[in-house]
Tab-separated table of C-alpha atoms and ligand atoms in Angstrom:
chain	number	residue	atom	x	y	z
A	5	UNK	CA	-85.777	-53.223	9.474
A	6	UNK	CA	-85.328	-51.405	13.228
A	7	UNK	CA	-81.716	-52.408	14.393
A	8	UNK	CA	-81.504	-53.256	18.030
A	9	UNK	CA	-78.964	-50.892	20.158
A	10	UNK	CA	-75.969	-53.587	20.381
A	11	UNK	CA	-76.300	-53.775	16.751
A	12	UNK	CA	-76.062	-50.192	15.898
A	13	UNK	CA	-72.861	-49.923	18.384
A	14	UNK	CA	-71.446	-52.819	16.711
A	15	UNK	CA	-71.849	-51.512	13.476
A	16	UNK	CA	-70.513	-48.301	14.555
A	17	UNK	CA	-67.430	-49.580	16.210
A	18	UNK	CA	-66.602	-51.619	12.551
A	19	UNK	CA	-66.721	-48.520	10.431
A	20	UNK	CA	-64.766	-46.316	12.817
A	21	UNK	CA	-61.963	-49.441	12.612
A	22	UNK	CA	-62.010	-49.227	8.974
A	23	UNK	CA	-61.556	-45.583	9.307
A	24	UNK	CA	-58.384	-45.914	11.339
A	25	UNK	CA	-57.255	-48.145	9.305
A	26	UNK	CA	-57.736	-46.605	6.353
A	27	UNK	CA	-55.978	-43.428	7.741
A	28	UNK	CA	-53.706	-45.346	8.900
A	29	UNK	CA	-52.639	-46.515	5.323
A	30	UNK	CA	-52.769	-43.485	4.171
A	31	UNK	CA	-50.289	-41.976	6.976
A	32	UNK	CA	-47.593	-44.479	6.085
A	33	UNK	CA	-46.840	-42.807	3.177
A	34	UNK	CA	-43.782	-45.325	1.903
A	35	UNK	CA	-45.495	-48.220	2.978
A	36	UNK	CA	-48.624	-47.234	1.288
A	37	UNK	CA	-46.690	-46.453	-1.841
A	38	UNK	CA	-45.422	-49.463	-2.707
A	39	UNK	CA	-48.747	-51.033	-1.800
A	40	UNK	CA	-50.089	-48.939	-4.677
A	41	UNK	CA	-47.310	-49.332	-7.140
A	42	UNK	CA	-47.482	-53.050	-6.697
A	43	UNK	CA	-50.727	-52.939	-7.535
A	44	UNK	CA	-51.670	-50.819	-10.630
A	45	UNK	CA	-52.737	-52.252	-13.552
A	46	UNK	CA	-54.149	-55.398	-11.301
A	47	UNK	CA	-50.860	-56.891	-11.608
A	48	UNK	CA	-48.035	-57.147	-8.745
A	49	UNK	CA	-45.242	-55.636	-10.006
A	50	UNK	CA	-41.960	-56.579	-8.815
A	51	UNK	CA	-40.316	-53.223	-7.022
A	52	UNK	CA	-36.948	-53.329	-7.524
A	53	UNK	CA	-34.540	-50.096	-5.166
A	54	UNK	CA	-31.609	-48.975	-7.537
A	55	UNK	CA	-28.875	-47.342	-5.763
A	56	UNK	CA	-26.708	-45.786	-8.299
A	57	UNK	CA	-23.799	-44.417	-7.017
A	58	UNK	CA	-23.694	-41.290	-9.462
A	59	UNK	CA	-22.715	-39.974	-13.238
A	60	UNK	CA	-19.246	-39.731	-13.231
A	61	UNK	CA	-18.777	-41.220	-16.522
A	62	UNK	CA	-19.992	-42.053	-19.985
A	63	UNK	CA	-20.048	-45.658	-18.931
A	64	UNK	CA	-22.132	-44.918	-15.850
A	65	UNK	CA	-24.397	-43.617	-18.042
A	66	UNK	CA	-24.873	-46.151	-20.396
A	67	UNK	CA	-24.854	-48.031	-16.916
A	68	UNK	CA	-27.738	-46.408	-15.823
A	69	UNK	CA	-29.463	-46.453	-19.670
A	70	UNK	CA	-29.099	-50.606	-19.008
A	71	UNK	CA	-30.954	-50.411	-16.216
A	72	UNK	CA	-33.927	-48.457	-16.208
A	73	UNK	CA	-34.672	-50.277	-19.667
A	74	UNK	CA	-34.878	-53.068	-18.250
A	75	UNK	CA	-36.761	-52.666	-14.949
A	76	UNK	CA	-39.520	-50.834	-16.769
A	77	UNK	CA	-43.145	-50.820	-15.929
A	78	UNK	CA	-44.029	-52.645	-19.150
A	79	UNK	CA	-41.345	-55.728	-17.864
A	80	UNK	CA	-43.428	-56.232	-14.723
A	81	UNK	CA	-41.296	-53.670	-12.643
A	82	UNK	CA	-41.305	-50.912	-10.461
A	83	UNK	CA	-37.845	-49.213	-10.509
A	84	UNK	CA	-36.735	-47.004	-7.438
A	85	UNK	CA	-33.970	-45.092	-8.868
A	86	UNK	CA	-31.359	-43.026	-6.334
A	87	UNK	CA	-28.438	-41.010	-7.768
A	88	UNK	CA	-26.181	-40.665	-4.771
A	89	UNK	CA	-23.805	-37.923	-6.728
A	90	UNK	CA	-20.761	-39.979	-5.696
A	91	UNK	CA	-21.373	-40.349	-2.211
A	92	UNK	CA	-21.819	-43.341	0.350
A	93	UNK	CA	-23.916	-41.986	2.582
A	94	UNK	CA	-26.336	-40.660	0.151
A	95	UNK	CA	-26.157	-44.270	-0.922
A	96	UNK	CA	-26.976	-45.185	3.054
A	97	UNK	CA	-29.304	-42.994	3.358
A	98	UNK	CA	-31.376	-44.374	-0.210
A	99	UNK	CA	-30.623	-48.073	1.137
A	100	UNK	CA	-32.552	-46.872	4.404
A	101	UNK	CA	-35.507	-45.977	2.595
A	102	UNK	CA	-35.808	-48.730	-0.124
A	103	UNK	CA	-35.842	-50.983	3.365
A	104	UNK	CA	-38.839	-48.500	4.862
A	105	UNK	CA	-40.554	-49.060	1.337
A	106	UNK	CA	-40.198	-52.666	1.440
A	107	UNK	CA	-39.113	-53.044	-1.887
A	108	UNK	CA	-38.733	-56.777	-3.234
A	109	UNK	CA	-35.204	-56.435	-4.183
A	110	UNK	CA	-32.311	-53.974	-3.355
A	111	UNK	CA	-29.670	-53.327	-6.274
A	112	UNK	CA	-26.583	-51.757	-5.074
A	113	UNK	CA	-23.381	-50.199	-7.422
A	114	UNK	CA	-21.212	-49.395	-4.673
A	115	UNK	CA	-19.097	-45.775	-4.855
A	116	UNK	CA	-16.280	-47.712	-2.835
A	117	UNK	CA	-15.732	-50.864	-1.171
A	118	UNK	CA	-15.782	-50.190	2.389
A	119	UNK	CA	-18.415	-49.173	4.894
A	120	UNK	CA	-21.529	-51.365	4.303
A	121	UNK	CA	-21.672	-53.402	7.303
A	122	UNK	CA	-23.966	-51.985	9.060
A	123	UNK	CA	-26.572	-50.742	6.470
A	124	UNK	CA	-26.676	-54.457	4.950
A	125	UNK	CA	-27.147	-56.180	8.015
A	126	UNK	CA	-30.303	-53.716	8.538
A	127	UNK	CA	-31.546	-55.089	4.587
A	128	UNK	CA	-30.958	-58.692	5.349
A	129	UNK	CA	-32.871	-58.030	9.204
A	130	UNK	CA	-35.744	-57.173	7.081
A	131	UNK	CA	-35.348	-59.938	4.666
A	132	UNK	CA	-34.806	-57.945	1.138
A	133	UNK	CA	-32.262	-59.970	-1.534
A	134	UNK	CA	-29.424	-57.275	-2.220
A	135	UNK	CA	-27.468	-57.661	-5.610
A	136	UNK	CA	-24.223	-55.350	-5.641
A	137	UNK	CA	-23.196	-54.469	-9.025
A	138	UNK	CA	-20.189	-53.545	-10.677
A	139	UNK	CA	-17.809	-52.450	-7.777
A	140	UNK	CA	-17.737	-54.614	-4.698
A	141	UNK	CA	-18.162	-53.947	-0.923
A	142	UNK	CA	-15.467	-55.226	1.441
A	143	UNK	CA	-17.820	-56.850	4.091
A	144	UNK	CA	-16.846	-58.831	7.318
A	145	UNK	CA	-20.187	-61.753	6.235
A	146	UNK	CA	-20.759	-62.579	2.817
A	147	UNK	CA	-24.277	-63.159	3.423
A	148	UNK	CA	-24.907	-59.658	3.655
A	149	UNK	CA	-25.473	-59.593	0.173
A	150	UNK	CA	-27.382	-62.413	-2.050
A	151	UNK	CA	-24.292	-61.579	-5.309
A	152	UNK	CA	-22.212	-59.654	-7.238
A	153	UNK	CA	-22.214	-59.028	-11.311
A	154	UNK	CA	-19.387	-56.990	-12.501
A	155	UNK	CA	-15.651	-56.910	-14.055
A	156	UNK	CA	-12.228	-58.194	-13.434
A	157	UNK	CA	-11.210	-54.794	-13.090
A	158	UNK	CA	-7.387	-56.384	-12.526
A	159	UNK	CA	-7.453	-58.416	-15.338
A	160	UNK	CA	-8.648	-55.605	-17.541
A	161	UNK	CA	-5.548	-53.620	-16.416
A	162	UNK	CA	-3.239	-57.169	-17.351
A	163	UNK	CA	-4.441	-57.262	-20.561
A	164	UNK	CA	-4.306	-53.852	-20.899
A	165	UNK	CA	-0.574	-54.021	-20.359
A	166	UNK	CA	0.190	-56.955	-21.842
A	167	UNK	CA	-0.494	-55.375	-24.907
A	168	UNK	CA	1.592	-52.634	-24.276
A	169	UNK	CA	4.526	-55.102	-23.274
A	170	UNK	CA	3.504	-56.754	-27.068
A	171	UNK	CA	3.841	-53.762	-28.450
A	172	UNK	CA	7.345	-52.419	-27.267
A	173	UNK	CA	8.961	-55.658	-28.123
A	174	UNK	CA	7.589	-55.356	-31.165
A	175	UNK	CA	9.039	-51.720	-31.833
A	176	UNK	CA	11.952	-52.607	-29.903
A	177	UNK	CA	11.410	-49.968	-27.185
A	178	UNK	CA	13.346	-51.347	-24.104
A	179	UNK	CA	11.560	-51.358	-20.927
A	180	UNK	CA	13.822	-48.775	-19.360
A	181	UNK	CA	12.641	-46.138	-21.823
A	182	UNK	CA	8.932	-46.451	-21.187
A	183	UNK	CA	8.322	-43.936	-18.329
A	184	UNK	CA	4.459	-44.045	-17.231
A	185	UNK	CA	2.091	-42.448	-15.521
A	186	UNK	CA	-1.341	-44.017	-13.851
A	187	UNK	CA	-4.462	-41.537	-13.707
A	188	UNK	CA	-6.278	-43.453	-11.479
A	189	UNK	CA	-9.931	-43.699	-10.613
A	190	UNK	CA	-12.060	-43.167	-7.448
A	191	UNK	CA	-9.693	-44.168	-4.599
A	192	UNK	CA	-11.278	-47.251	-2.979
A	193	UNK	CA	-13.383	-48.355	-5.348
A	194	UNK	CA	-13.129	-52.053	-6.961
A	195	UNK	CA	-12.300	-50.302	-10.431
A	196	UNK	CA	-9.475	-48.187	-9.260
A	197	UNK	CA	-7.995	-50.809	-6.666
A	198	UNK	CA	-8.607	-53.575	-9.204
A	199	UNK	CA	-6.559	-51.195	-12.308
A	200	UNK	CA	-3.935	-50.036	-10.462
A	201	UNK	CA	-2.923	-53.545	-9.030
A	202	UNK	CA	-2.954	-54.927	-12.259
A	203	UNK	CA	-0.977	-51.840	-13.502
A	204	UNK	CA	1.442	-52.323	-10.737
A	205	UNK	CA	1.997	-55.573	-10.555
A	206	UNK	CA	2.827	-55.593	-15.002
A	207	UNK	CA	4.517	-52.219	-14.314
A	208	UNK	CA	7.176	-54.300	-12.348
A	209	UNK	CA	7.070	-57.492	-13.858
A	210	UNK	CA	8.645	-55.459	-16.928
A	211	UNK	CA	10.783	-53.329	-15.239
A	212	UNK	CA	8.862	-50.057	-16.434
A	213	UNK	CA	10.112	-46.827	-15.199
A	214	UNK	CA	6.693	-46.086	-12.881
A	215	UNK	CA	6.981	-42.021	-12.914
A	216	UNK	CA	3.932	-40.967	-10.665
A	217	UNK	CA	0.148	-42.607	-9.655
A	218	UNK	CA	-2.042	-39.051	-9.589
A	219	UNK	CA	-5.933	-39.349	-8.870
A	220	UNK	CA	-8.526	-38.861	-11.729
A	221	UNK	CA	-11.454	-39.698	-10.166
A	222	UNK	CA	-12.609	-41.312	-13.752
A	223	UNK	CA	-13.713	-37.670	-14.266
A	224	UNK	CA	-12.182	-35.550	-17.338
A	225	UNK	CA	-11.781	-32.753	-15.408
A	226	UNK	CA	-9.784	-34.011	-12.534
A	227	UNK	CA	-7.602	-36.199	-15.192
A	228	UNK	CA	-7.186	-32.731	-16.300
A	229	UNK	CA	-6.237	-31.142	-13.071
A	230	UNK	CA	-3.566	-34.582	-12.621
A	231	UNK	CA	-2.134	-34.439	-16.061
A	232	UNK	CA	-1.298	-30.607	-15.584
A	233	UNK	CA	0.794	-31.533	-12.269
A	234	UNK	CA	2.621	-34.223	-13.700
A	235	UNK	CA	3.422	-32.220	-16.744
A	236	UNK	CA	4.704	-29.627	-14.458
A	237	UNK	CA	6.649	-31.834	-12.293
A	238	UNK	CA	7.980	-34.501	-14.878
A	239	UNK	CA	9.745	-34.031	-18.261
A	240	UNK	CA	9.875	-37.755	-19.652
A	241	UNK	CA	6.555	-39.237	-19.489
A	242	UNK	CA	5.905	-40.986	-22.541
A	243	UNK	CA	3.027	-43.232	-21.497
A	244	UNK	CA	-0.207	-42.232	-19.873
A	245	UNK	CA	-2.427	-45.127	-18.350
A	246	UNK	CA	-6.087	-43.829	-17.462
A	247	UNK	CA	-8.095	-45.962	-15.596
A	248	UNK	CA	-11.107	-44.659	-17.732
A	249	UNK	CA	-11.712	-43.495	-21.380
A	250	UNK	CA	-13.446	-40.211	-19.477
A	251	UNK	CA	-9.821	-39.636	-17.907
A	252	UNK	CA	-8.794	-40.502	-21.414
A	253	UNK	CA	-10.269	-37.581	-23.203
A	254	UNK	CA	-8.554	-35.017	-20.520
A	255	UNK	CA	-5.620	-36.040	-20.492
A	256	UNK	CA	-5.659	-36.023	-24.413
A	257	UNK	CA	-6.775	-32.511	-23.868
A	258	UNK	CA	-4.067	-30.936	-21.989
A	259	UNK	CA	-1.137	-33.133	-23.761
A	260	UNK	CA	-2.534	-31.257	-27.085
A	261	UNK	CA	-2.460	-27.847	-25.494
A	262	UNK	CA	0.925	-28.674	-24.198
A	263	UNK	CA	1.820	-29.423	-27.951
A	264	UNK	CA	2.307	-32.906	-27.240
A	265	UNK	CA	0.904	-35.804	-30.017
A	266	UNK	CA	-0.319	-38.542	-28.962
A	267	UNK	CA	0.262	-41.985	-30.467
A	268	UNK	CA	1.841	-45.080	-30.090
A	269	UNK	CA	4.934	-43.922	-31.573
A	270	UNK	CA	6.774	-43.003	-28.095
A	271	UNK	CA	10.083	-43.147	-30.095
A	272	UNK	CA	9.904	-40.239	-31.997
A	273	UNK	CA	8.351	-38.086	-29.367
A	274	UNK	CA	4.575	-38.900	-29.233
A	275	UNK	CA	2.922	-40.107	-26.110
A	276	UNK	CA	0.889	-43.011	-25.697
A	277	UNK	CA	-2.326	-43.037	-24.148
A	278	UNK	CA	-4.384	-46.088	-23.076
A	279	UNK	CA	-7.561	-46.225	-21.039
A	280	UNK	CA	-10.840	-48.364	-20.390
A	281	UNK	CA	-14.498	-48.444	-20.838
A	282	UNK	CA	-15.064	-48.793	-24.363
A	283	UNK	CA	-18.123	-46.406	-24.492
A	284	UNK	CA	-17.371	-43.603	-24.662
A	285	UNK	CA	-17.707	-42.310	-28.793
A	286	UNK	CA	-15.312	-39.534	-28.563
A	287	UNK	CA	-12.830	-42.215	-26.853
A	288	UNK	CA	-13.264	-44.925	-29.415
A	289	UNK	CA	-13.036	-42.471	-32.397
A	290	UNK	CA	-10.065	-41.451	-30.602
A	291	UNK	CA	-8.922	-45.139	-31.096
A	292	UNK	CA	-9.322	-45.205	-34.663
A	293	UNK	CA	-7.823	-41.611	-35.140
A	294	UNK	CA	-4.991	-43.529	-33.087
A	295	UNK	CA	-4.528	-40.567	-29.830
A	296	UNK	CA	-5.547	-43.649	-27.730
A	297	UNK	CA	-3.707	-47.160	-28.675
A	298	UNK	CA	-5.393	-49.663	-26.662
A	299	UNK	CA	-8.833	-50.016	-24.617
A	300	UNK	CA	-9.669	-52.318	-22.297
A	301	UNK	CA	-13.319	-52.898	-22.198
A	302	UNK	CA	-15.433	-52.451	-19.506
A	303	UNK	CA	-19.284	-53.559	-20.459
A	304	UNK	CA	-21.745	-51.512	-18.323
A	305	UNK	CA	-24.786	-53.572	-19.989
A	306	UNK	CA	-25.742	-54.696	-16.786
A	307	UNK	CA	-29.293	-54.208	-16.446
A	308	UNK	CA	-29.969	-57.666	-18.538
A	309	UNK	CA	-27.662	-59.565	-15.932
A	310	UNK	CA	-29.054	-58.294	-13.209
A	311	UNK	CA	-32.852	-59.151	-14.220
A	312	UNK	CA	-31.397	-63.031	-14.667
A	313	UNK	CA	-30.230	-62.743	-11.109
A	314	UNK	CA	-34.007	-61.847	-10.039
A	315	UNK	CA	-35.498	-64.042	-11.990
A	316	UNK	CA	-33.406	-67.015	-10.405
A	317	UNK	CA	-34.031	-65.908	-6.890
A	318	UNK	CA	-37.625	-65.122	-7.675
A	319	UNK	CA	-38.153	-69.230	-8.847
A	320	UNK	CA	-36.192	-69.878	-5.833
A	321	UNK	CA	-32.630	-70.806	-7.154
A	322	UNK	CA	-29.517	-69.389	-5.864
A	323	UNK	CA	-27.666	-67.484	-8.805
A	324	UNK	CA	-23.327	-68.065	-8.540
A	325	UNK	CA	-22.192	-65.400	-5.737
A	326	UNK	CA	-19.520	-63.769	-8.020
A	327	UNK	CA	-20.588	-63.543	-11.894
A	328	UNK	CA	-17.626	-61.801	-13.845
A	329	UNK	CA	-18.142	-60.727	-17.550
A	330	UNK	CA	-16.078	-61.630	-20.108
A	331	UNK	CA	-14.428	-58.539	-21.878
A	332	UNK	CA	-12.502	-57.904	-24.882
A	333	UNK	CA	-9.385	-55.439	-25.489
A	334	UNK	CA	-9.997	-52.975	-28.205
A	335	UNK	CA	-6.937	-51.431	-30.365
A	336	UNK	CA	-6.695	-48.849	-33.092
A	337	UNK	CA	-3.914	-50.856	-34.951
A	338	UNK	CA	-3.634	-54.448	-35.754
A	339	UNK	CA	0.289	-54.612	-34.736
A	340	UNK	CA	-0.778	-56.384	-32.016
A	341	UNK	CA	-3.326	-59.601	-32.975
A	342	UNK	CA	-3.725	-61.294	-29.645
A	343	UNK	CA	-2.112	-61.376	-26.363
A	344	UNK	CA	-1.029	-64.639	-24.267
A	345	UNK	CA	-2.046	-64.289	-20.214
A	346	UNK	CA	-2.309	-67.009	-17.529
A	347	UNK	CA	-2.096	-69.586	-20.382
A	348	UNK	CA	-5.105	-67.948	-22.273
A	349	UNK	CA	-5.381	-66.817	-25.607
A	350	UNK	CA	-7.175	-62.857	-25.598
A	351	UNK	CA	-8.136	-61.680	-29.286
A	352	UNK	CA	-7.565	-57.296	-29.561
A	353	UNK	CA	-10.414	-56.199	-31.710
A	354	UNK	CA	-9.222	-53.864	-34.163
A	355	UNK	CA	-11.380	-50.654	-34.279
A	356	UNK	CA	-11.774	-48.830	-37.761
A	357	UNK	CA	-14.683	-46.405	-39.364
A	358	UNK	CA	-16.716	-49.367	-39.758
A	359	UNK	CA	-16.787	-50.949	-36.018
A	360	UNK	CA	-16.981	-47.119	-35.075
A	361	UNK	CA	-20.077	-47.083	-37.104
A	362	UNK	CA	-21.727	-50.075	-35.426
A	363	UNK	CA	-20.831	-49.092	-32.279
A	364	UNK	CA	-23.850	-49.756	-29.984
A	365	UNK	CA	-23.577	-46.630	-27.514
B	16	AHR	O1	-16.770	-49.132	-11.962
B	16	AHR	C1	-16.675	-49.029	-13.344
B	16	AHR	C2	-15.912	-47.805	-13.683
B	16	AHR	O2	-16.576	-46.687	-13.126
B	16	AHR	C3	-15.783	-47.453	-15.155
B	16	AHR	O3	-14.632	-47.926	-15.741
B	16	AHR	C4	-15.701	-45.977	-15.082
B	16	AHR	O4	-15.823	-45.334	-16.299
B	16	AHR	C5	-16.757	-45.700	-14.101
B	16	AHR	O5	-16.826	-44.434	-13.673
């Protein structure tokens, strides 16, 4: 059938749009991305942005692990995952681009508190949930972000030294005698700020002799580095409180290759050693073998929690804006059953060969 001319040109003008469309899709690479991810398989898959701040740690890892498990392609998910090796503005800069991608939900695990203004004002302008993790950003409007899932970093540190407090009345060692040490984690971040206020605050309460507060990092290696200094500049330390079990295992390290033991039995010349986490294998065999006396766990399985939260938003629900997890306090030695704190009863779990055995990580 003969076409008459305005036909032709009409025809003509439709399949050079669809060209420059087409190329146009094809231009916007991140846009067009997503677009595709979301729709493989003929299912939309929910793309979720995963700003991790880095790998400092056995239980970032295992942090991580939780995760990517769970936002995996065969749970309906697209995860965009961005190591940011420690540093904020890497963690700015992946924010940026989950926005340009138009994911459906930002997850952020902040490196520190501060300093997010601005980048989650730009996520909520383009109308994309954001569920901080773990640490906790310090922002002038809550409704920056949707909620937070993480720890009581500052109770973990009051239980932490409430056991130690059980402990030296038990043994009868006198609060002036216990001179201590905090290795602390990643200045500014919830986890550090959290520990060492608790640490403080217990520190005081009981009249312990606070010797020095030295960075770690939550890193072995500069727990190493701090545990040198100290043991160069101070003679009497007889406790050493790690914010982490990675810290942990350092400072173990260079106490042994001082000729120092560690133990609980500060009395007769060894040096105590307590930490957090809980993940760690080396640090919870180190429990058992009794080089570390107490734990305070720190659960990193957040990756289930996390889902929950999306799931609630996605049936249009509004999950609780701060969801802590309850956490236990691990010990090598049952000389302490349970600890009393703000009018609560806290059970210590006693390690041994067997929980070592069953030990999930
Ligand atoms: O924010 C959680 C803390 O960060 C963990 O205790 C530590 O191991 C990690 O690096």
């Amino acid at each position: 059938m003969m076409m008459d001319r305005p036909s032709v040109k009409i025809i003509y003008i439709m399949i050079i749009a669809s060209l420059c469309c087409l190329m146009a899709a094809c231009g916007g690479k991140d846009a067009g991305a997503v677009s595709d991810i979301k729709e493989k398989g003929g299912k939309e898959r929910i793309v979720v942005g995963f700003s991790q701040l880095g790998a400092e740690s056995d239980w970032r890892s295992a942090n991580t692990e939780s995760m990517k498990s769970v936002f995996s392609k065969e749970n309906g998910y697209e995860l965009i995952f961005d190591d940011a090796q420690q540093k904020q503005t890497n963690q700015i800069t992946a924010i940026r681009s989950f926005i340009q991608q138009d994911v459906d939900y930002i997850v952020l695990a902040p490196v520190t508190e501060t300093g997010w203004d601005t980048v989650l004002s730009e996520a909520k302008e383009a109308g994309i949930p954001v569920i901080i993790v773990d640490r906790q950003v310090d922002v002038s409007d809550e409704s920056l972000f949707t909620c937070w899932v993480g720890s009581d970093f500052e109770l973990e540190a009051r239980k932490v030294c409430m056991w130690m407090s059980y402990f030296f009345n038990k043994k009868g060692i006198k609060s002036e005698d216990v001179h201590i040490v905090d290795i602390q984690g990643t200045i500014g971040s919830t986890a550090q700020i959290g520990r060492t206020k608790g640490f403080d605050d217990m520190a005081n309460l009981y009249g312990w002799d606070v010797v020095a507060h030295e960075p770690g990092d939550f890193t072995k290696s500069k727990a190493k580095e701090a545990m040198f200094a100290i043991l160069r500049n101070y003679d009497n330390v007889n406790v050493v409180f790690c914010e982490n079990d990675n810290e942990a295992l350092g400072v173990i390290e260079v106490l042994e290759a001082s000729g120092k033991k560690c133990g609980s039995d500060i009395t007769n010349g060894e040096i105590m050693v307590v930490s957090f986490d809980g993940v760690n294998k080396a640090a919870v065999s180190s429990l058992v073998a009794g080089k570390i006396s107490c734990i305070g766990e720190c659960n990193p399985l957040h990756g289930p929690r996390v889902e929950s939260i999306i799931r609630k938003l996605a049936r249009g629900q509004e999950p609780y804006k701060y969801q802590y997890v309850n956490e236990k306090i691990f010990a090598g030695t049952s000389a302490v059953p349970s600890i009393m704190l703000g009018g609560k009863e806290y059970k210590v779990t006693v390690f041994n060969e067997e929980t070592l055995y069953e030990w999930p990580y």
